[in-house]
mmCIF file of C-alpha atoms in Angstrom:
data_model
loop_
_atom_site.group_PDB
_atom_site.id
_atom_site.type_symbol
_atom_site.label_atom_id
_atom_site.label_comp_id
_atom_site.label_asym_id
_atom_site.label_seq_id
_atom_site.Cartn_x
_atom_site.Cartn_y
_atom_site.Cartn_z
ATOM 1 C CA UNK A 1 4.020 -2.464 -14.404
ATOM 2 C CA UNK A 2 5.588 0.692 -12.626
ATOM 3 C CA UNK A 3 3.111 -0.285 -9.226
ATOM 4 C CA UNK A 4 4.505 0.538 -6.057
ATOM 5 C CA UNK A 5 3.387 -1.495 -3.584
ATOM 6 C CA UNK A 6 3.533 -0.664 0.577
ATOM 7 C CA UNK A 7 2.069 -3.297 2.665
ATOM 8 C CA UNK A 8 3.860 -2.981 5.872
ATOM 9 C CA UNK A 9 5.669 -0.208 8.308
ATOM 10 C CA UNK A 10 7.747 2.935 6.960
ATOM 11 C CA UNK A 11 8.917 4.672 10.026
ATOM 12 C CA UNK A 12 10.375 7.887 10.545
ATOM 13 C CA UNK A 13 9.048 9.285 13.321
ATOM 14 C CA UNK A 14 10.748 11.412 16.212
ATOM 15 C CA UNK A 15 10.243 9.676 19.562
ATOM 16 C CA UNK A 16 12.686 11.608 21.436
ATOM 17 C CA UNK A 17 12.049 14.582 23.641
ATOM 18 C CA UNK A 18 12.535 18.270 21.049
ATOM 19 C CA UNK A 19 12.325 16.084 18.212
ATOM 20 C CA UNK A 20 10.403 16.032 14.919
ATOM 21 C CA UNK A 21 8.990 13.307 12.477
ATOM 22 C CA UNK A 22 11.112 13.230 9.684
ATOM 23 C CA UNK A 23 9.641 12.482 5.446
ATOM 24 C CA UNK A 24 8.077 10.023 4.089
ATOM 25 C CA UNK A 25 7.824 9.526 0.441
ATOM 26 C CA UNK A 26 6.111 6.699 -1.646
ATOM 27 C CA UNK A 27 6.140 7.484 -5.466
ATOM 28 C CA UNK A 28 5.844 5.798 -8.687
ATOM 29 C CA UNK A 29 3.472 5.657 -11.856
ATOM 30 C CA UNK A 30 1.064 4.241 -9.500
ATOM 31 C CA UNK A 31 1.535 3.385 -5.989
ATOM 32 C CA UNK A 32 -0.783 1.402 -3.620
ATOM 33 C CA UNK A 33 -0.794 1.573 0.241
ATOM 34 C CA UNK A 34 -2.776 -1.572 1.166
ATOM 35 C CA UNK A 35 -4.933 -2.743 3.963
ATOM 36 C CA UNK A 36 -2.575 -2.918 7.134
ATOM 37 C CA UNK A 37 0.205 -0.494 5.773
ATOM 38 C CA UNK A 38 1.479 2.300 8.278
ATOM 39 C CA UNK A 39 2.989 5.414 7.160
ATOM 40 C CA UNK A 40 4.453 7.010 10.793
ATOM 41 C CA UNK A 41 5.623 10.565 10.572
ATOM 42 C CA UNK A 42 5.014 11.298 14.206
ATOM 43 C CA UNK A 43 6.910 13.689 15.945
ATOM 44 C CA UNK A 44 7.629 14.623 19.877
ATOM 45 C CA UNK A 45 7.778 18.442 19.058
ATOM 46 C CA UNK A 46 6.155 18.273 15.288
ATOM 47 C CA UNK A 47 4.716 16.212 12.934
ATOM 48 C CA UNK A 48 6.536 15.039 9.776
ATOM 49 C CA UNK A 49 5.502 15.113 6.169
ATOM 50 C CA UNK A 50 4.200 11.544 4.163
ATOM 51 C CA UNK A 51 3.825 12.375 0.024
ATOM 52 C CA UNK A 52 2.265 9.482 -1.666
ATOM 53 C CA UNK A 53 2.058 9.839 -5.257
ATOM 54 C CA UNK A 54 3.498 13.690 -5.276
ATOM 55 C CA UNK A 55 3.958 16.919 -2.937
ATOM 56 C CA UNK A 56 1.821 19.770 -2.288
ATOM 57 C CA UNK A 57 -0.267 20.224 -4.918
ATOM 58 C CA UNK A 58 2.028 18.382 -7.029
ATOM 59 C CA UNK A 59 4.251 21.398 -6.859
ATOM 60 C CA UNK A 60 7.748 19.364 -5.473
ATOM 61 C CA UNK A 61 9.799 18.968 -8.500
ATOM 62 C CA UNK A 62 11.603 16.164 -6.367
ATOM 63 C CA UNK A 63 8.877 13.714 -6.038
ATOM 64 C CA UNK A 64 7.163 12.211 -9.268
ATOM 65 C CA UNK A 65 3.663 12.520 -9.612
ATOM 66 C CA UNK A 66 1.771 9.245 -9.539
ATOM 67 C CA UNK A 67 -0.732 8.486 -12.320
ATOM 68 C CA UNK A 68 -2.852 7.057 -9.653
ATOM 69 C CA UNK A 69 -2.841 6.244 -6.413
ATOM 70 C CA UNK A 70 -5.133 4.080 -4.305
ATOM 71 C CA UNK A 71 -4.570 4.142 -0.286
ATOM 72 C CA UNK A 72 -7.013 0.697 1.132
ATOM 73 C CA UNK A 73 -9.367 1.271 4.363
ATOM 74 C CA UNK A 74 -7.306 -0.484 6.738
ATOM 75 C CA UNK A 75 -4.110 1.634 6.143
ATOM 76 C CA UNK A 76 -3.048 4.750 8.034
ATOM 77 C CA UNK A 77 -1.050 7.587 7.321
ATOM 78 C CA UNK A 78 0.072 9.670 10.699
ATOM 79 C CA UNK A 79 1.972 12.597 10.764
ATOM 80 C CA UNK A 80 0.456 14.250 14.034
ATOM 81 C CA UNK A 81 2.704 15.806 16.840
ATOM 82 C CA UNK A 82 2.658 13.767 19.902
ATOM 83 C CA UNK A 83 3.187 16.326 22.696
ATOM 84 C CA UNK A 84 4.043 19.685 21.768
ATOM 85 C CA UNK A 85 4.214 21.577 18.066
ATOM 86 C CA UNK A 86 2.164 21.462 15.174
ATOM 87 C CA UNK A 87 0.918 18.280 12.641
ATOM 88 C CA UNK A 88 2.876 17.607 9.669
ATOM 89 C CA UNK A 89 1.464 17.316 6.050
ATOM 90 C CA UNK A 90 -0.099 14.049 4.568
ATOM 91 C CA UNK A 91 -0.573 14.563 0.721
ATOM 92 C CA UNK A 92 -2.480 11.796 -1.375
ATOM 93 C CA UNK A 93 -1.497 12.891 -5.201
ATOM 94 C CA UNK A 94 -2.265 12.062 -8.523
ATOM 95 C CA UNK A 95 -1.732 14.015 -11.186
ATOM 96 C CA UNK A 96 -4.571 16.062 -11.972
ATOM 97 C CA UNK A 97 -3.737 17.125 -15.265
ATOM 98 C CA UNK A 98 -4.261 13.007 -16.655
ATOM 99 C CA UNK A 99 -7.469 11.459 -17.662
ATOM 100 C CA UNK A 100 -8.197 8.739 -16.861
ATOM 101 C CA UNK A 101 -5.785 8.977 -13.476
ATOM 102 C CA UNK A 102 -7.271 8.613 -9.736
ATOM 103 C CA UNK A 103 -7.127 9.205 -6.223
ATOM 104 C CA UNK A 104 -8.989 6.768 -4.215
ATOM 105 C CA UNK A 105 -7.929 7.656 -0.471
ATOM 106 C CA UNK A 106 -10.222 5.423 1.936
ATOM 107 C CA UNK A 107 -7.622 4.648 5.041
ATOM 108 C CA UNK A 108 -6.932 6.580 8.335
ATOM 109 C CA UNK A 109 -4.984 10.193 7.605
ATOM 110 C CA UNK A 110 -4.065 11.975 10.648
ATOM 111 C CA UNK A 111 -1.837 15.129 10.872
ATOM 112 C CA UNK A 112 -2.873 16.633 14.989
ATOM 113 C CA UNK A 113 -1.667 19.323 16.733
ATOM 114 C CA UNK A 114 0.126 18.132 20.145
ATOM 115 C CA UNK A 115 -1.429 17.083 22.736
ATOM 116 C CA UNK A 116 -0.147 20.667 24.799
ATOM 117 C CA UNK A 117 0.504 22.886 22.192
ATOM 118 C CA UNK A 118 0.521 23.249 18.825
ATOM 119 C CA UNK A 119 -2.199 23.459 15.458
ATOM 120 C CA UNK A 120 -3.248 20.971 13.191
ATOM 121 C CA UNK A 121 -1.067 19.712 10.351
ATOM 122 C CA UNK A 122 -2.384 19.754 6.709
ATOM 123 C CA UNK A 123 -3.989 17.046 4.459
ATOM 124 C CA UNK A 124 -4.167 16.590 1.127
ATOM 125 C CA UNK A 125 -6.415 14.393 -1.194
ATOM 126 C CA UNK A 126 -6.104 14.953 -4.727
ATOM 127 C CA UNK A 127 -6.502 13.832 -7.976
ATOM 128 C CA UNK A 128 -8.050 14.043 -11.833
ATOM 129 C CA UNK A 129 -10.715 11.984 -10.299
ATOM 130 C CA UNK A 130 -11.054 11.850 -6.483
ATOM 131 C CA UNK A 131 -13.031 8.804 -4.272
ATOM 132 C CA UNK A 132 -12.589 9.734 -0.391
ATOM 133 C CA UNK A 133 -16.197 7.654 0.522
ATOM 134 C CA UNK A 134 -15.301 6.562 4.269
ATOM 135 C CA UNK A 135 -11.876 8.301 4.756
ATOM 136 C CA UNK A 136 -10.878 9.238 8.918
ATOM 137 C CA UNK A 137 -9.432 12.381 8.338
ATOM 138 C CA UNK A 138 -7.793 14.356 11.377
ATOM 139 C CA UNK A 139 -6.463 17.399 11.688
ATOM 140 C CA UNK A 140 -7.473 18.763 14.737
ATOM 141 C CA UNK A 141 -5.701 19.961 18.099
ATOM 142 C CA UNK A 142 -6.633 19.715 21.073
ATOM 143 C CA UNK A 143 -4.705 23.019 22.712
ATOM 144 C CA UNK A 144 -4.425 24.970 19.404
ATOM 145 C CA UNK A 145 -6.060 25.750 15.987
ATOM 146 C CA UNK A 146 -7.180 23.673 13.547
ATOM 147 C CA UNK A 147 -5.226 22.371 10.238
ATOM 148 C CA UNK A 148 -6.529 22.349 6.455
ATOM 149 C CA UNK A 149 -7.922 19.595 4.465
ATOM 150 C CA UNK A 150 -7.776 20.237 0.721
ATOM 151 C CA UNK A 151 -9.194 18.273 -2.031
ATOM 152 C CA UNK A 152 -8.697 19.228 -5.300
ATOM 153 C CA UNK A 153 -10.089 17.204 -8.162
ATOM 154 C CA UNK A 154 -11.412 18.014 -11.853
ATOM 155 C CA UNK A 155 -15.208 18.575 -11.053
ATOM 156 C CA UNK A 156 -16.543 18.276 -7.564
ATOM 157 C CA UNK A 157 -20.315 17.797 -6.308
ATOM 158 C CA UNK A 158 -21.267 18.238 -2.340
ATOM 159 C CA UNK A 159 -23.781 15.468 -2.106
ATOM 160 C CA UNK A 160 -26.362 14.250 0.728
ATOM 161 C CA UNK A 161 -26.111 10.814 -0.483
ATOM 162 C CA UNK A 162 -22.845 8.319 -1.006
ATOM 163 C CA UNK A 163 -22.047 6.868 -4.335
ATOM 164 C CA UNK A 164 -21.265 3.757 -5.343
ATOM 165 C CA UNK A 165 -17.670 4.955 -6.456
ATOM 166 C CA UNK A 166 -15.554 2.912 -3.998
ATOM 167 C CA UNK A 167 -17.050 -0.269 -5.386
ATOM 168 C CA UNK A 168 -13.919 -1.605 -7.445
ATOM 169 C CA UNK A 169 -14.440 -4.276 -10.130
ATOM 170 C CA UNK A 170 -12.100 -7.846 -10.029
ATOM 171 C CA UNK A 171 -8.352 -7.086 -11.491
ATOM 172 C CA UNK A 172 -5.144 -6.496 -11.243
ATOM 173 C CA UNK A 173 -5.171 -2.459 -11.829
ATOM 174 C CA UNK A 174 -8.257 -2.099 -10.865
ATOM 175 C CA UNK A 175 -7.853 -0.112 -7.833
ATOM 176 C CA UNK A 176 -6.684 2.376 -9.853
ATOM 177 C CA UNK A 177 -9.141 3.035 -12.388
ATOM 178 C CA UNK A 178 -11.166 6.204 -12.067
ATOM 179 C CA UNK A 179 -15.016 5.920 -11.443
ATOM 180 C CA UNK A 180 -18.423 6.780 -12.931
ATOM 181 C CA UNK A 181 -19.120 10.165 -12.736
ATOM 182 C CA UNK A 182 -17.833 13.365 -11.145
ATOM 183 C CA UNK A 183 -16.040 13.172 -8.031
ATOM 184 C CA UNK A 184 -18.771 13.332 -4.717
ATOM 185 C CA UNK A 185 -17.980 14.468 -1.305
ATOM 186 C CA UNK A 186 -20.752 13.908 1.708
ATOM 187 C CA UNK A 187 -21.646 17.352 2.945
ATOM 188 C CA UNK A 188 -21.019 15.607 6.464
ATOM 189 C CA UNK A 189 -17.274 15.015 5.717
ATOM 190 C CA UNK A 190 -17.273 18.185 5.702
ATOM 191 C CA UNK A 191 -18.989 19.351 8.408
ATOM 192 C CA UNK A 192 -17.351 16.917 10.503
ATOM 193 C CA UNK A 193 -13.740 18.422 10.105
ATOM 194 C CA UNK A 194 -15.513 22.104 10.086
ATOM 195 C CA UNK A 195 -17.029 21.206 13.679
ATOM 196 C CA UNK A 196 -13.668 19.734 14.728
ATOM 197 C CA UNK A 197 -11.933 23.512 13.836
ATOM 198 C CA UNK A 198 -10.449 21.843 10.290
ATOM 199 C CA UNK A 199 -10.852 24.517 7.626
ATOM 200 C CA UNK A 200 -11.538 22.855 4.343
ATOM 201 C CA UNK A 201 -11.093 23.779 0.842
ATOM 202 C CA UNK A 202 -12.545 22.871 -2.174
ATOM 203 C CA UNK A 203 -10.945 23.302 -5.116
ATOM 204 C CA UNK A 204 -11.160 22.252 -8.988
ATOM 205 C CA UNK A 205 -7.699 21.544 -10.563
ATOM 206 C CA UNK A 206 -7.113 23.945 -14.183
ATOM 207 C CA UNK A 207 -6.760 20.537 -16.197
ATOM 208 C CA UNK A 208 -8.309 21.369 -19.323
ATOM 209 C CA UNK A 209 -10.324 18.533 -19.861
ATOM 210 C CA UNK A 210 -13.262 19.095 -17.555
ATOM 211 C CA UNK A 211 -15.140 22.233 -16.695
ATOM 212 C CA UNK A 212 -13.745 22.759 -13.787
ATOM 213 C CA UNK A 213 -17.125 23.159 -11.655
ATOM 214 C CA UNK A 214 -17.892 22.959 -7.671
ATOM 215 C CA UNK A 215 -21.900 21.849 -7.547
ATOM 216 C CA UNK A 216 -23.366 22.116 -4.275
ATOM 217 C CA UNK A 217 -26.394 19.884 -3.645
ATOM 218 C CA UNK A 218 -26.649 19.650 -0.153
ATOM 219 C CA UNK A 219 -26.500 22.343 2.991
ATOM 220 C CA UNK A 220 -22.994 22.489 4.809
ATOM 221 C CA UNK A 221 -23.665 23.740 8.315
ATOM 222 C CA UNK A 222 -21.217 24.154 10.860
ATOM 223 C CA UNK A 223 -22.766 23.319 14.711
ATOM 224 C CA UNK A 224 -19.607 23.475 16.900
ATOM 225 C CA UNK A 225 -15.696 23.596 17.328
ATOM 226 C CA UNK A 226 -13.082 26.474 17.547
ATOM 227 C CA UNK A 227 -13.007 28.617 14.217
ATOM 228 C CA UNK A 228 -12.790 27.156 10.902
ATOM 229 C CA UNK A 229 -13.000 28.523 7.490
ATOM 230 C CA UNK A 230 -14.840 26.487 4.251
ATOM 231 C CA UNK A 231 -13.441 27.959 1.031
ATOM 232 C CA UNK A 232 -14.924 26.997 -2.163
ATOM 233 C CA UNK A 233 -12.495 28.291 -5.810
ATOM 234 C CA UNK A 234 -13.794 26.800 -8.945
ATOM 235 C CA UNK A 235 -11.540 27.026 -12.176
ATOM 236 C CA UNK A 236 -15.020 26.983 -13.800
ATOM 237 C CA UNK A 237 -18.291 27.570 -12.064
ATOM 238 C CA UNK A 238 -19.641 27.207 -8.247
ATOM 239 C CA UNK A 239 -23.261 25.738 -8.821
ATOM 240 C CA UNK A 240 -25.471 26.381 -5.215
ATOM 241 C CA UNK A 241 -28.953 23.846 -5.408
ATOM 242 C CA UNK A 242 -32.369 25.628 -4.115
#
């Protein structure tokens, strides 16, 4: 069925004093990392880097880009630095160019910046279609600058209100079918990470099948935090409501 399935502990973390998290990398046509699964990247001096269902952007020729990918609410993905240095990267991938493909990200994803020194890490969530409805995202530092969280679907809408998307119907595959509509990301998602120093960007992927918009339909406001940028680059259109 070409599912890959993680349900417990991948380790590869650097506990030692000067040392680093090391890589993580979960791939397959689609890959699932259920309720309970940790993904531990952690390093002393530096966070690691955990690719589930491709690299940056899908750019690593070395990792195979997932189809889908579908990472539960109870799972968590860490590749923060635990004393000094900066986070790692966390990157939840599906191939954007697919139809039909998803990323449903709804676990824990944390990539800090050491607890003395060091900026945030970088996160990832990606896909053709793209459900991050109740996601804990951190990539913050507490004694340095923020990291970046990217997300980087077909069609995007900022949105007030939450959508229905991470209901998921009875079945086997289900988990990684794509949902109604266009992608929707609370406007407070983002102003939480903003607040917290995370820059974010928004981003539509060049797939050639959508239209490659960014709508807008609710204020983003940032209140607090150390400096952080919000960067919004439409293949197609950027769409700001009255």
């Amino acid at each position: 069925s070409g599912v890959v399935s993680v349900g417990g502990t991948l380790q590869a973390s650097g506990t030692a004093a000067g040392t680093t998290g090391g890589s993580i990398t979960v791939s397959g046509d689609k890959v699932a990392v259920n309720d309970g699964a940790l993904l531990d990247a952690t390093g002393h001096a530096g966070g690691g880097t955990i690719a589930v269902g491709g690299g940056w952007q899908g750019k690593d020729p070395h990792i195979r880009q997932a189809n889908a990918v579908y990472i539960a609410r109870g799972a968590t993905l860490d590749a923060s630095a635990t004393s000094t240095g900066d986070g790692g990267t966390i990157v939840a991938w599906s191939d954007v160019s697919k139809p039909g493909g998803s990323t449903r990200v709804y676990g824990t994803l944390r990539a800090r910046g050491g607890a003395l020194s060091g900026n945030g890490g970088r996160i990832e969530t990606s896909g053709h279609w793209l459900d991050v409805q109740g996601m804990r995202l951190d990539a913050a530092a507490q004694n340095g600058n923020g990291g970046t969280w990217l997300l980087d679907p077909e069609d995007l809408t900022i949105g007030a209100l939450p959508t229905d998307a991470m209901f998921i119907p009875p079945g086997p595959f289900a988990i990684f079918a794509s949902g109604p509509g266009t992608p929707n990301v609370l406007n407070t998602d983002i102003e939480t990470q903003l607040n917290l120093g995370v820059s974010v960007v928004l981003q539509t992927a060049p797939t050639g099948t959508g239209a490659g918009n960014i709508t807008v339909n609710a204020n983003i406001s940032k209140t607090g935090g150390g400096n952080a940028a919000l960067t919004l680059q439409a293949i197609g259109g950027i769409a700001l409501a009255n």
